[in-house]
Amino acid sequence: MAEGGGPSLKDQGNEFFKSGNYLKAAALYTQAMKLDPSNPTLYSNRAAAFLHLVKLNKALADAETTITLNPQWEKGYFRKGCVLEAMERYEDAIAAFQLALQYNPQSVEVSKKIKRLTGLSREKKRTEEVDNIRSNVDMRKYLDPVKTELSGKCGSVEEGQDFFSFVVDTMESAIKVWHESGKVDPRVYFLLDKQKTQTDKYAPVVNIDKAFESPQTHSSCFTFLRQYAEESFSRAACLVAPKSIISYPQVWKGQGSRKWKHGQTDGFFVQFESPVLRKLWFVPSTSEKGQTLCRDPAALDVSIHEVIPRIFKEST
């Protein structure tokens, strides 16, 4: 009680806190501190008021002061944990609550907090991982075997490097587009010859959205692509096509689904064509944490799953 028998500043603050007037409560706790600056309860109470006011840095400072003034009191660690939870610093919050539990092992509330935050921490970490994967697409490590094969088959190291960079760039660009929109347009990208190609006549990209409507359109498409590759002096090509567009089994030589090992997963194909090497990958796609996420590309047997037949004459 205060002088004159009235309620103390702390008690007045508590009443305002209970009624939801956290700003007034904090002000009264501050006045009380001037009279009793070493009272950890005042800092603990003001930390709670600041937390409700979403003044998180101030709340954290008061929680730290509470701990400094009474390191054996669980309430300081509890306040700190609650503030860190609000900051979404889940790992730090768990550590604070674990200290609170040491000083009060019977606290069901603290135990529940730790359990809940452990789950939230796991979720947050995975969300950050997904965001990191989506924003840092790097296919070189997955395509490294192709680099080795090209080095052995191409006429020069420079040509092998050009082909490899072309595949990597095409796949990475397709993945980035898929991450943004959840789809890719069926296209064939050509690696044109800088010296020979008439760039005003031949573009580096050809749309093939009608190619998979029937066996007839499919046949005429790859016939056109072969002619285009030859007349444009293309050195290599990369086809990108969503799995959903391949609607008839003739594409895979009547094999149907018997050879397919990737279930119903959505995704897209990347098929590399060159005179020295042909390769095919399926890039599976799933949804995680509300985001579209491409998984690691799976190498396929191009002789079984080719999306289009050979474009270039085989180099011997």
PDB file of C-alpha atoms in Angstrom:
ATOM      1  CA  MET A   1       0.000   0.000   0.000  1.00  0.00           C
ATOM      2  CA  ALA A   2       1.133   3.555  -0.650  1.00  0.00           C
ATOM      3  CA  GLU A   3       1.343   6.304   1.918  1.00  0.00           C
ATOM      4  CA  GLY A   4      -2.113   7.327   3.131  1.00  0.00           C
ATOM      5  CA  GLY A   5      -3.475   3.814   2.733  1.00  0.00           C
ATOM      6  CA  GLY A   6      -4.126   4.025  -1.027  1.00  0.00           C
ATOM      7  CA  PRO A   7      -3.005   1.411  -3.546  1.00  0.00           C
ATOM      8  CA  SER A   8       0.662   1.448  -4.515  1.00  0.00           C
ATOM      9  CA  LEU A   9       1.811   2.540  -7.966  1.00  0.00           C
ATOM     10  CA  LYS A  10       2.469  -1.111  -8.754  1.00  0.00           C
ATOM     11  CA  ASP A  11      -1.037  -2.125  -7.697  1.00  0.00           C
ATOM     12  CA  GLN A  12      -2.529   0.717  -9.703  1.00  0.00           C
ATOM     13  CA  GLY A  13      -0.499  -0.431 -12.679  1.00  0.00           C
ATOM     14  CA  ASN A  14      -1.764  -3.976 -12.206  1.00  0.00           C
ATOM     15  CA  GLU A  15      -5.377  -2.771 -12.254  1.00  0.00           C
ATOM     16  CA  PHE A  16      -4.835  -0.871 -15.509  1.00  0.00           C
ATOM     17  CA  PHE A  17      -3.054  -3.928 -16.936  1.00  0.00           C
ATOM     18  CA  LYS A  18      -6.027  -6.169 -16.062  1.00  0.00           C
ATOM     19  CA  SER A  19      -8.424  -3.727 -17.735  1.00  0.00           C
ATOM     20  CA  GLY A  20      -6.312  -3.718 -20.920  1.00  0.00           C
ATOM     21  CA  ASN A  21      -4.894  -0.204 -20.562  1.00  0.00           C
ATOM     22  CA  TYR A  22      -1.278  -1.303 -21.071  1.00  0.00           C
ATOM     23  CA  LEU A  23       0.061   2.164 -21.826  1.00  0.00           C
ATOM     24  CA  LYS A  24      -1.179   3.536 -18.485  1.00  0.00           C
ATOM     25  CA  ALA A  25       0.038   0.400 -16.718  1.00  0.00           C
ATOM     26  CA  ALA A  26       3.539   0.825 -18.155  1.00  0.00           C
ATOM     27  CA  ALA A  27       3.599   4.469 -17.084  1.00  0.00           C
ATOM     28  CA  LEU A  28       2.674   3.570 -13.517  1.00  0.00           C
ATOM     29  CA  TYR A  29       5.307   0.787 -13.370  1.00  0.00           C
ATOM     30  CA  THR A  30       7.858   3.344 -14.586  1.00  0.00           C
ATOM     31  CA  GLN A  31       6.881   5.737 -11.775  1.00  0.00           C
ATOM     32  CA  ALA A  32       7.156   2.900  -9.251  1.00  0.00           C
ATOM     33  CA  MET A  33      10.692   2.068 -10.500  1.00  0.00           C
ATOM     34  CA  LYS A  34      11.877   5.554  -9.594  1.00  0.00           C
ATOM     35  CA  LEU A  35      10.953   4.780  -5.987  1.00  0.00           C
ATOM     36  CA  ASP A  36      12.145   1.160  -6.068  1.00  0.00           C
ATOM     37  CA  PRO A  37      14.690   0.747  -8.907  1.00  0.00           C
ATOM     38  CA  SER A  38      15.865  -2.734  -7.851  1.00  0.00           C
ATOM     39  CA  ASN A  39      12.461  -4.416  -7.796  1.00  0.00           C
ATOM     40  CA  PRO A  40      12.456  -7.193 -10.444  1.00  0.00           C
ATOM     41  CA  THR A  41       8.654  -7.526 -10.309  1.00  0.00           C
ATOM     42  CA  LEU A  42       8.236  -3.998 -11.667  1.00  0.00           C
ATOM     43  CA  TYR A  43      10.474  -4.735 -14.661  1.00  0.00           C
ATOM     44  CA  SER A  44       8.696  -8.039 -15.236  1.00  0.00           C
ATOM     45  CA  ASN A  45       5.300  -6.332 -15.172  1.00  0.00           C
ATOM     46  CA  ARG A  46       6.408  -3.525 -17.450  1.00  0.00           C
ATOM     47  CA  ALA A  47       7.895  -6.090 -19.852  1.00  0.00           C
ATOM     48  CA  ALA A  48       4.453  -7.710 -20.055  1.00  0.00           C
ATOM     49  CA  ALA A  49       2.820  -4.308 -20.710  1.00  0.00           C
ATOM     50  CA  PHE A  50       5.367  -3.450 -23.418  1.00  0.00           C
ATOM     51  CA  LEU A  51       4.777  -6.852 -25.002  1.00  0.00           C
ATOM     52  CA  HIS A  52       1.059  -6.112 -25.306  1.00  0.00           C
ATOM     53  CA  LEU A  53       1.931  -2.698 -26.781  1.00  0.00           C
ATOM     54  CA  VAL A  54       4.242  -4.483 -29.281  1.00  0.00           C
ATOM     55  CA  LYS A  55       7.197  -2.449 -28.068  1.00  0.00           C
ATOM     56  CA  LEU A  56       9.303  -5.567 -28.295  1.00  0.00           C
ATOM     57  CA  ASN A  57      12.797  -4.128 -27.876  1.00  0.00           C
ATOM     58  CA  LYS A  58      11.719  -2.319 -24.705  1.00  0.00           C
ATOM     59  CA  ALA A  59       9.978  -5.460 -23.449  1.00  0.00           C
ATOM     60  CA  LEU A  60      13.121  -7.518 -24.055  1.00  0.00           C
ATOM     61  CA  ALA A  61      15.300  -4.979 -22.215  1.00  0.00           C
ATOM     62  CA  ASP A  62      12.965  -5.121 -19.202  1.00  0.00           C
ATOM     63  CA  ALA A  63      12.970  -8.938 -19.248  1.00  0.00           C
ATOM     64  CA  GLU A  64      16.786  -8.918 -19.269  1.00  0.00           C
ATOM     65  CA  THR A  65      16.824  -6.486 -16.340  1.00  0.00           C
ATOM     66  CA  THR A  66      14.395  -8.737 -14.448  1.00  0.00           C
ATOM     67  CA  ILE A  67      16.813 -11.654 -14.904  1.00  0.00           C
ATOM     68  CA  THR A  68      19.790  -9.530 -13.830  1.00  0.00           C
ATOM     69  CA  LEU A  69      18.009  -8.414 -10.653  1.00  0.00           C
ATOM     70  CA  ASN A  70      16.826 -11.946  -9.751  1.00  0.00           C
ATOM     71  CA  PRO A  71      18.574 -14.703 -11.756  1.00  0.00           C
ATOM     72  CA  GLN A  72      16.766 -17.446  -9.792  1.00  0.00           C
ATOM     73  CA  TRP A  73      13.279 -16.231 -10.632  1.00  0.00           C
ATOM     74  CA  GLU A  74      11.569 -18.075 -13.476  1.00  0.00           C
ATOM     75  CA  LYS A  75       9.359 -15.086 -14.376  1.00  0.00           C
ATOM     76  CA  GLY A  76      12.244 -13.143 -15.948  1.00  0.00           C
ATOM     77  CA  TYR A  77      13.058 -16.021 -18.304  1.00  0.00           C
ATOM     78  CA  PHE A  78       9.367 -16.520 -19.026  1.00  0.00           C
ATOM     79  CA  ARG A  79       8.961 -12.857 -19.990  1.00  0.00           C
ATOM     80  CA  LYS A  80      12.055 -13.047 -22.159  1.00  0.00           C
ATOM     81  CA  GLY A  81      10.756 -16.167 -23.874  1.00  0.00           C
ATOM     82  CA  CYS A  82       7.386 -14.540 -24.601  1.00  0.00           C
ATOM     83  CA  VAL A  83       9.055 -11.476 -26.152  1.00  0.00           C
ATOM     84  CA  LEU A  84      11.402 -13.582 -28.278  1.00  0.00           C
ATOM     85  CA  GLU A  85       8.414 -15.649 -29.390  1.00  0.00           C
ATOM     86  CA  ALA A  86       6.696 -12.449 -30.560  1.00  0.00           C
ATOM     87  CA  MET A  87       9.893 -11.547 -32.443  1.00  0.00           C
ATOM     88  CA  GLU A  88       9.702 -14.987 -34.123  1.00  0.00           C
ATOM     89  CA  ARG A  89      13.135 -15.794 -32.676  1.00  0.00           C
ATOM     90  CA  TYR A  90      11.918 -19.259 -31.827  1.00  0.00           C
ATOM     91  CA  GLU A  91      15.243 -20.914 -31.020  1.00  0.00           C
ATOM     92  CA  ASP A  92      16.162 -18.140 -28.575  1.00  0.00           C
ATOM     93  CA  ALA A  93      12.668 -18.249 -27.068  1.00  0.00           C
ATOM     94  CA  ILE A  94      12.953 -22.006 -26.480  1.00  0.00           C
ATOM     95  CA  ALA A  95      16.288 -21.485 -24.694  1.00  0.00           C
ATOM     96  CA  ALA A  96      14.702 -18.852 -22.415  1.00  0.00           C
ATOM     97  CA  PHE A  97      11.707 -21.075 -21.614  1.00  0.00           C
ATOM     98  CA  GLN A  98      14.014 -23.998 -20.850  1.00  0.00           C
ATOM     99  CA  LEU A  99      15.760 -21.835 -18.245  1.00  0.00           C
ATOM    100  CA  ALA A 100      12.359 -20.874 -16.831  1.00  0.00           C
ATOM    101  CA  LEU A 101      11.538 -24.578 -16.567  1.00  0.00           C
ATOM    102  CA  GLN A 102      14.747 -25.228 -14.637  1.00  0.00           C
ATOM    103  CA  TYR A 103      13.560 -22.858 -11.911  1.00  0.00           C
ATOM    104  CA  ASN A 104       9.960 -24.089 -12.044  1.00  0.00           C
ATOM    105  CA  PRO A 105       9.886 -27.687 -13.364  1.00  0.00           C
ATOM    106  CA  GLN A 106       6.168 -28.034 -12.600  1.00  0.00           C
ATOM    107  CA  SER A 107       5.085 -25.287 -14.988  1.00  0.00           C
ATOM    108  CA  VAL A 108       2.689 -26.832 -17.516  1.00  0.00           C
ATOM    109  CA  GLU A 109       2.426 -23.492 -19.326  1.00  0.00           C
ATOM    110  CA  VAL A 110       6.185 -23.330 -19.980  1.00  0.00           C
ATOM    111  CA  SER A 111       6.310 -26.959 -21.105  1.00  0.00           C
ATOM    112  CA  LYS A 112       3.498 -26.290 -23.600  1.00  0.00           C
ATOM    113  CA  LYS A 113       5.328 -23.201 -24.849  1.00  0.00           C
ATOM    114  CA  ILE A 114       8.500 -25.217 -25.495  1.00  0.00           C
ATOM    115  CA  LYS A 115       6.586 -27.928 -27.346  1.00  0.00           C
ATOM    116  CA  ARG A 116       4.687 -25.436 -29.488  1.00  0.00           C
ATOM    117  CA  LEU A 117       7.750 -23.352 -30.311  1.00  0.00           C
ATOM    118  CA  THR A 118       9.802 -26.426 -31.227  1.00  0.00           C
ATOM    119  CA  GLY A 119       7.211 -27.111 -33.937  1.00  0.00           C
ATOM    120  CA  LEU A 120       7.140 -23.469 -35.055  1.00  0.00           C
ATOM    121  CA  SER A 121      10.941 -23.371 -35.185  1.00  0.00           C
ATOM    122  CA  ARG A 122      10.995 -26.451 -37.397  1.00  0.00           C
ATOM    123  CA  GLU A 123       8.355 -24.915 -39.669  1.00  0.00           C
ATOM    124  CA  LYS A 124      10.214 -21.606 -39.886  1.00  0.00           C
ATOM    125  CA  LYS A 125      13.499 -23.324 -40.736  1.00  0.00           C
ATOM    126  CA  ARG A 126      11.858 -25.303 -43.533  1.00  0.00           C
ATOM    127  CA  THR A 127      10.134 -22.190 -44.899  1.00  0.00           C
ATOM    128  CA  GLU A 128      13.497 -20.428 -44.976  1.00  0.00           C
ATOM    129  CA  GLU A 129      15.040 -23.458 -46.695  1.00  0.00           C
ATOM    130  CA  VAL A 130      12.280 -23.464 -49.323  1.00  0.00           C
ATOM    131  CA  ASP A 131      12.728 -19.720 -49.923  1.00  0.00           C
ATOM    132  CA  ASN A 132      16.468 -20.245 -50.211  1.00  0.00           C
ATOM    133  CA  ILE A 133      16.078 -23.102 -52.700  1.00  0.00           C
ATOM    134  CA  ARG A 134      13.629 -21.074 -54.792  1.00  0.00           C
ATOM    135  CA  SER A 135      15.838 -17.984 -54.911  1.00  0.00           C
ATOM    136  CA  ASN A 136      19.190 -19.754 -55.367  1.00  0.00           C
ATOM    137  CA  VAL A 137      18.738 -22.139 -58.272  1.00  0.00           C
ATOM    138  CA  ASP A 138      22.032 -23.873 -59.119  1.00  0.00           C
ATOM    139  CA  MET A 139      21.841 -26.858 -61.450  1.00  0.00           C
ATOM    140  CA  ARG A 140      25.552 -27.305 -62.150  1.00  0.00           C
ATOM    141  CA  LYS A 141      26.073 -29.913 -59.445  1.00  0.00           C
ATOM    142  CA  TYR A 142      23.180 -32.020 -60.786  1.00  0.00           C
ATOM    143  CA  LEU A 143      24.314 -31.711 -64.391  1.00  0.00           C
ATOM    144  CA  ASP A 144      28.007 -32.312 -63.724  1.00  0.00           C
ATOM    145  CA  PRO A 145      27.960 -35.835 -65.275  1.00  0.00           C
ATOM    146  CA  VAL A 146      26.940 -34.202 -68.575  1.00  0.00           C
ATOM    147  CA  LYS A 147      29.957 -31.920 -68.403  1.00  0.00           C
ATOM    148  CA  THR A 148      32.239 -34.952 -68.159  1.00  0.00           C
ATOM    149  CA  GLU A 149      30.519 -36.693 -71.085  1.00  0.00           C
ATOM    150  CA  LEU A 150      30.634 -33.594 -73.267  1.00  0.00           C
ATOM    151  CA  SER A 151      34.317 -33.077 -72.500  1.00  0.00           C
ATOM    152  CA  GLY A 152      35.010 -36.556 -73.841  1.00  0.00           C
ATOM    153  CA  LYS A 153      32.850 -36.293 -76.946  1.00  0.00           C
ATOM    154  CA  CYS A 154      33.161 -32.693 -78.142  1.00  0.00           C
ATOM    155  CA  GLY A 155      35.897 -31.655 -80.509  1.00  0.00           C
ATOM    156  CA  SER A 156      37.199 -29.021 -78.120  1.00  0.00           C
ATOM    157  CA  VAL A 157      37.043 -28.089 -74.450  1.00  0.00           C
ATOM    158  CA  GLU A 158      35.480 -24.757 -75.417  1.00  0.00           C
ATOM    159  CA  GLU A 159      32.643 -26.440 -77.322  1.00  0.00           C
ATOM    160  CA  GLY A 160      31.980 -28.820 -74.425  1.00  0.00           C
ATOM    161  CA  GLN A 161      31.832 -25.862 -72.041  1.00  0.00           C
ATOM    162  CA  ASP A 162      29.466 -23.978 -74.378  1.00  0.00           C
ATOM    163  CA  PHE A 163      27.109 -26.953 -74.556  1.00  0.00           C
ATOM    164  CA  PHE A 164      27.191 -27.483 -70.796  1.00  0.00           C
ATOM    165  CA  SER A 165      26.513 -23.810 -69.999  1.00  0.00           C
ATOM    166  CA  PHE A 166      23.659 -23.866 -72.512  1.00  0.00           C
ATOM    167  CA  VAL A 167      21.985 -26.810 -70.741  1.00  0.00           C
ATOM    168  CA  VAL A 168      22.516 -25.282 -67.293  1.00  0.00           C
ATOM    169  CA  ASP A 169      21.186 -21.863 -68.312  1.00  0.00           C
ATOM    170  CA  THR A 170      18.126 -23.350 -70.027  1.00  0.00           C
ATOM    171  CA  MET A 171      17.207 -25.549 -67.061  1.00  0.00           C
ATOM    172  CA  GLU A 172      17.799 -22.825 -64.481  1.00  0.00           C
ATOM    173  CA  SER A 173      15.701 -20.329 -66.450  1.00  0.00           C
ATOM    174  CA  ALA A 174      12.861 -22.857 -66.753  1.00  0.00           C
ATOM    175  CA  ILE A 175      12.954 -23.585 -63.011  1.00  0.00           C
ATOM    176  CA  LYS A 176      12.842 -19.871 -62.164  1.00  0.00           C
ATOM    177  CA  VAL A 177       9.829 -19.381 -64.467  1.00  0.00           C
ATOM    178  CA  TRP A 178       8.134 -22.426 -62.919  1.00  0.00           C
ATOM    179  CA  HIS A 179       8.757 -21.086 -59.417  1.00  0.00           C
ATOM    180  CA  GLU A 180       7.162 -17.770 -60.365  1.00  0.00           C
ATOM    181  CA  SER A 181       4.158 -19.047 -62.321  1.00  0.00           C
ATOM    182  CA  GLY A 182       3.832 -22.808 -61.752  1.00  0.00           C
ATOM    183  CA  LYS A 183       4.161 -23.492 -65.466  1.00  0.00           C
ATOM    184  CA  VAL A 184       6.496 -23.371 -68.462  1.00  0.00           C
ATOM    185  CA  ASP A 185       5.652 -22.936 -72.119  1.00  0.00           C
ATOM    186  CA  PRO A 186       6.677 -25.805 -74.414  1.00  0.00           C
ATOM    187  CA  ARG A 187       9.618 -24.452 -76.355  1.00  0.00           C
ATOM    188  CA  VAL A 188      12.825 -25.495 -78.027  1.00  0.00           C
ATOM    189  CA  TYR A 189      15.873 -23.323 -77.381  1.00  0.00           C
ATOM    190  CA  PHE A 190      18.659 -23.377 -79.969  1.00  0.00           C
ATOM    191  CA  LEU A 191      22.346 -22.714 -79.444  1.00  0.00           C
ATOM    192  CA  LEU A 192      22.971 -20.786 -82.648  1.00  0.00           C
ATOM    193  CA  ASP A 193      26.292 -20.452 -84.414  1.00  0.00           C
ATOM    194  CA  LYS A 194      27.574 -16.909 -83.920  1.00  0.00           C
ATOM    195  CA  GLN A 195      29.409 -16.901 -87.244  1.00  0.00           C
ATOM    196  CA  LYS A 196      26.985 -18.786 -89.517  1.00  0.00           C
ATOM    197  CA  THR A 197      23.421 -18.174 -88.282  1.00  0.00           C
ATOM    198  CA  GLN A 198      21.316 -15.524 -89.969  1.00  0.00           C
ATOM    199  CA  THR A 199      19.962 -14.036 -86.760  1.00  0.00           C
ATOM    200  CA  ASP A 200      17.451 -11.855 -88.598  1.00  0.00           C
ATOM    201  CA  LYS A 201      15.866 -15.029 -89.981  1.00  0.00           C
ATOM    202  CA  TYR A 202      16.330 -17.590 -87.192  1.00  0.00           C
ATOM    203  CA  ALA A 203      15.383 -16.924 -83.583  1.00  0.00           C
ATOM    204  CA  PRO A 204      16.973 -18.859 -80.688  1.00  0.00           C
ATOM    205  CA  VAL A 205      13.534 -19.978 -79.425  1.00  0.00           C
ATOM    206  CA  VAL A 206      10.727 -21.890 -81.164  1.00  0.00           C
ATOM    207  CA  ASN A 207       7.303 -22.437 -79.582  1.00  0.00           C
ATOM    208  CA  ILE A 208       5.957 -25.988 -79.891  1.00  0.00           C
ATOM    209  CA  ASP A 209       2.688 -25.727 -77.951  1.00  0.00           C
ATOM    210  CA  LYS A 210       0.735 -27.618 -80.652  1.00  0.00           C
ATOM    211  CA  ALA A 211       3.263 -30.443 -80.958  1.00  0.00           C
ATOM    212  CA  PHE A 212       1.617 -32.791 -78.481  1.00  0.00           C
ATOM    213  CA  GLU A 213      -1.979 -32.604 -79.631  1.00  0.00           C
ATOM    214  CA  SER A 214      -1.743 -35.707 -81.821  1.00  0.00           C
ATOM    215  CA  PRO A 215       0.780 -38.089 -83.366  1.00  0.00           C
ATOM    216  CA  GLN A 216       0.465 -36.117 -86.606  1.00  0.00           C
ATOM    217  CA  THR A 217       1.285 -32.732 -85.063  1.00  0.00           C
ATOM    218  CA  HIS A 218       4.105 -34.377 -83.112  1.00  0.00           C
ATOM    219  CA  SER A 219       5.618 -35.845 -86.265  1.00  0.00           C
ATOM    220  CA  SER A 220       5.394 -32.619 -88.232  1.00  0.00           C
ATOM    221  CA  CYS A 221       6.878 -30.710 -85.295  1.00  0.00           C
ATOM    222  CA  PHE A 222      10.111 -32.657 -85.015  1.00  0.00           C
ATOM    223  CA  THR A 223      10.437 -32.720 -88.829  1.00  0.00           C
ATOM    224  CA  PHE A 224      10.254 -28.923 -88.733  1.00  0.00           C
ATOM    225  CA  LEU A 225      12.734 -28.754 -85.831  1.00  0.00           C
ATOM    226  CA  ARG A 226      15.253 -30.904 -87.694  1.00  0.00           C
ATOM    227  CA  GLN A 227      15.051 -28.612 -90.706  1.00  0.00           C
ATOM    228  CA  TYR A 228      15.231 -25.513 -88.508  1.00  0.00           C
ATOM    229  CA  ALA A 229      18.322 -26.819 -86.690  1.00  0.00           C
ATOM    230  CA  GLU A 230      20.061 -27.561 -89.993  1.00  0.00           C
ATOM    231  CA  GLU A 231      19.197 -24.338 -91.786  1.00  0.00           C
ATOM    232  CA  SER A 232      19.995 -22.130 -88.766  1.00  0.00           C
ATOM    233  CA  PHE A 233      23.369 -23.861 -88.253  1.00  0.00           C
ATOM    234  CA  SER A 234      22.372 -24.588 -84.646  1.00  0.00           C
ATOM    235  CA  ARG A 235      25.025 -26.344 -82.592  1.00  0.00           C
ATOM    236  CA  ALA A 236      22.655 -27.795 -79.972  1.00  0.00           C
ATOM    237  CA  ALA A 237      19.090 -27.511 -78.721  1.00  0.00           C
ATOM    238  CA  CYS A 238      17.143 -27.822 -75.470  1.00  0.00           C
ATOM    239  CA  LEU A 239      13.476 -28.679 -75.332  1.00  0.00           C
ATOM    240  CA  VAL A 240      11.437 -27.598 -72.309  1.00  0.00           C
ATOM    241  CA  ALA A 241       7.923 -29.030 -72.000  1.00  0.00           C
ATOM    242  CA  PRO A 242       5.493 -29.430 -69.090  1.00  0.00           C
ATOM    243  CA  LYS A 243       4.509 -32.990 -68.283  1.00  0.00           C
ATOM    244  CA  SER A 244       0.824 -32.029 -68.414  1.00  0.00           C
ATOM    245  CA  ILE A 245       0.972 -31.270 -72.141  1.00  0.00           C
ATOM    246  CA  ILE A 246       2.084 -34.787 -73.123  1.00  0.00           C
ATOM    247  CA  SER A 247      -1.329 -36.312 -73.582  1.00  0.00           C
ATOM    248  CA  TYR A 248      -0.804 -39.405 -75.671  1.00  0.00           C
ATOM    249  CA  PRO A 249       1.473 -42.446 -75.153  1.00  0.00           C
ATOM    250  CA  GLN A 250       2.823 -42.483 -78.723  1.00  0.00           C
ATOM    251  CA  VAL A 251       5.390 -39.946 -77.576  1.00  0.00           C
ATOM    252  CA  TRP A 252       7.009 -42.701 -75.554  1.00  0.00           C
ATOM    253  CA  LYS A 253       6.860 -45.383 -78.237  1.00  0.00           C
ATOM    254  CA  GLY A 254       3.737 -47.025 -76.850  1.00  0.00           C
ATOM    255  CA  GLN A 255       5.351 -47.685 -73.473  1.00  0.00           C
ATOM    256  CA  GLY A 256       2.509 -45.948 -71.662  1.00  0.00           C
ATOM    257  CA  SER A 257       3.049 -45.655 -67.920  1.00  0.00           C
ATOM    258  CA  ARG A 258       4.800 -48.979 -67.454  1.00  0.00           C
ATOM    259  CA  LYS A 259       8.271 -47.439 -67.565  1.00  0.00           C
ATOM    260  CA  TRP A 260       7.378 -44.242 -65.712  1.00  0.00           C
ATOM    261  CA  LYS A 261       8.747 -44.170 -62.151  1.00  0.00           C
ATOM    262  CA  HIS A 262       7.784 -40.681 -61.052  1.00  0.00           C
ATOM    263  CA  GLY A 263       4.122 -41.152 -60.184  1.00  0.00           C
ATOM    264  CA  GLN A 264       1.611 -38.383 -60.706  1.00  0.00           C
ATOM    265  CA  THR A 265       4.017 -35.622 -59.717  1.00  0.00           C
ATOM    266  CA  ASP A 266       3.694 -32.427 -61.706  1.00  0.00           C
ATOM    267  CA  GLY A 267       6.771 -31.023 -63.413  1.00  0.00           C
ATOM    268  CA  PHE A 268       8.479 -30.556 -66.744  1.00  0.00           C
ATOM    269  CA  PHE A 269      10.988 -32.141 -69.097  1.00  0.00           C
ATOM    270  CA  VAL A 270      14.282 -30.774 -70.340  1.00  0.00           C
ATOM    271  CA  GLN A 271      15.713 -32.632 -73.318  1.00  0.00           C
ATOM    272  CA  PHE A 272      19.183 -31.763 -74.585  1.00  0.00           C
ATOM    273  CA  GLU A 273      19.951 -32.457 -78.229  1.00  0.00           C
ATOM    274  CA  SER A 274      23.344 -32.246 -79.947  1.00  0.00           C
ATOM    275  CA  PRO A 275      25.250 -34.182 -82.616  1.00  0.00           C
ATOM    276  CA  VAL A 276      27.425 -35.802 -79.916  1.00  0.00           C
ATOM    277  CA  LEU A 277      25.065 -36.345 -76.985  1.00  0.00           C
ATOM    278  CA  ARG A 278      21.371 -36.569 -76.114  1.00  0.00           C
ATOM    279  CA  LYS A 279      20.089 -36.244 -72.549  1.00  0.00           C
ATOM    280  CA  LEU A 280      16.714 -36.043 -70.848  1.00  0.00           C
ATOM    281  CA  TRP A 281      15.624 -34.941 -67.367  1.00  0.00           C
ATOM    282  CA  PHE A 282      12.346 -34.672 -65.542  1.00  0.00           C
ATOM    283  CA  VAL A 283      12.147 -31.811 -63.036  1.00  0.00           C
ATOM    284  CA  PRO A 284       9.450 -32.740 -60.481  1.00  0.00           C
ATOM    285  CA  SER A 285       7.432 -30.012 -58.806  1.00  0.00           C
ATOM    286  CA  THR A 286       5.563 -29.985 -55.514  1.00  0.00           C
ATOM    287  CA  SER A 287       3.931 -27.368 -53.314  1.00  0.00           C
ATOM    288  CA  GLU A 288       5.481 -26.697 -49.929  1.00  0.00           C
ATOM    289  CA  LYS A 289       4.839 -23.935 -47.407  1.00  0.00           C
ATOM    290  CA  GLY A 290       2.433 -22.418 -49.927  1.00  0.00           C
ATOM    291  CA  GLN A 291       5.200 -22.163 -52.504  1.00  0.00           C
ATOM    292  CA  THR A 292       5.820 -24.016 -55.748  1.00  0.00           C
ATOM    293  CA  LEU A 293       9.109 -25.873 -55.418  1.00  0.00           C
ATOM    294  CA  CYS A 294      11.082 -27.719 -58.087  1.00  0.00           C
ATOM    295  CA  ARG A 295      12.837 -30.803 -56.807  1.00  0.00           C
ATOM    296  CA  ASP A 296      16.157 -32.240 -58.001  1.00  0.00           C
ATOM    297  CA  PRO A 297      16.104 -33.126 -61.702  1.00  0.00           C
ATOM    298  CA  ALA A 298      15.853 -36.863 -62.412  1.00  0.00           C
ATOM    299  CA  ALA A 299      17.866 -38.197 -65.341  1.00  0.00           C
ATOM    300  CA  LEU A 300      15.760 -40.348 -67.671  1.00  0.00           C
ATOM    301  CA  ASP A 301      16.638 -42.857 -70.367  1.00  0.00           C
ATOM    302  CA  VAL A 302      16.225 -40.761 -73.503  1.00  0.00           C
ATOM    303  CA  SER A 303      15.780 -43.884 -75.639  1.00  0.00           C
ATOM    304  CA  ILE A 304      12.602 -44.725 -73.691  1.00  0.00           C
ATOM    305  CA  HIS A 305      11.209 -41.352 -72.645  1.00  0.00           C
ATOM    306  CA  GLU A 306      12.320 -38.988 -75.413  1.00  0.00           C
ATOM    307  CA  VAL A 307       9.844 -36.133 -75.711  1.00  0.00           C
ATOM    308  CA  ILE A 308      10.861 -35.582 -79.330  1.00  0.00           C
ATOM    309  CA  PRO A 309      13.028 -37.788 -81.580  1.00  0.00           C
ATOM    310  CA  ARG A 310      16.598 -36.905 -82.481  1.00  0.00           C
ATOM    311  CA  ILE A 311      16.974 -33.427 -84.002  1.00  0.00           C
ATOM    312  CA  PHE A 312      20.614 -33.526 -85.101  1.00  0.00           C
ATOM    313  CA  LYS A 313      22.392 -36.049 -87.243  1.00  0.00           C
ATOM    314  CA  GLU A 314      24.569 -38.163 -84.998  1.00  0.00           C
ATOM    315  CA  SER A 315      28.220 -37.190 -85.066  1.00  0.00           C
ATOM    316  CA  THR A 316      30.529 -40.155 -85.560  1.00  0.00           C
TER     317      THR A 316
END
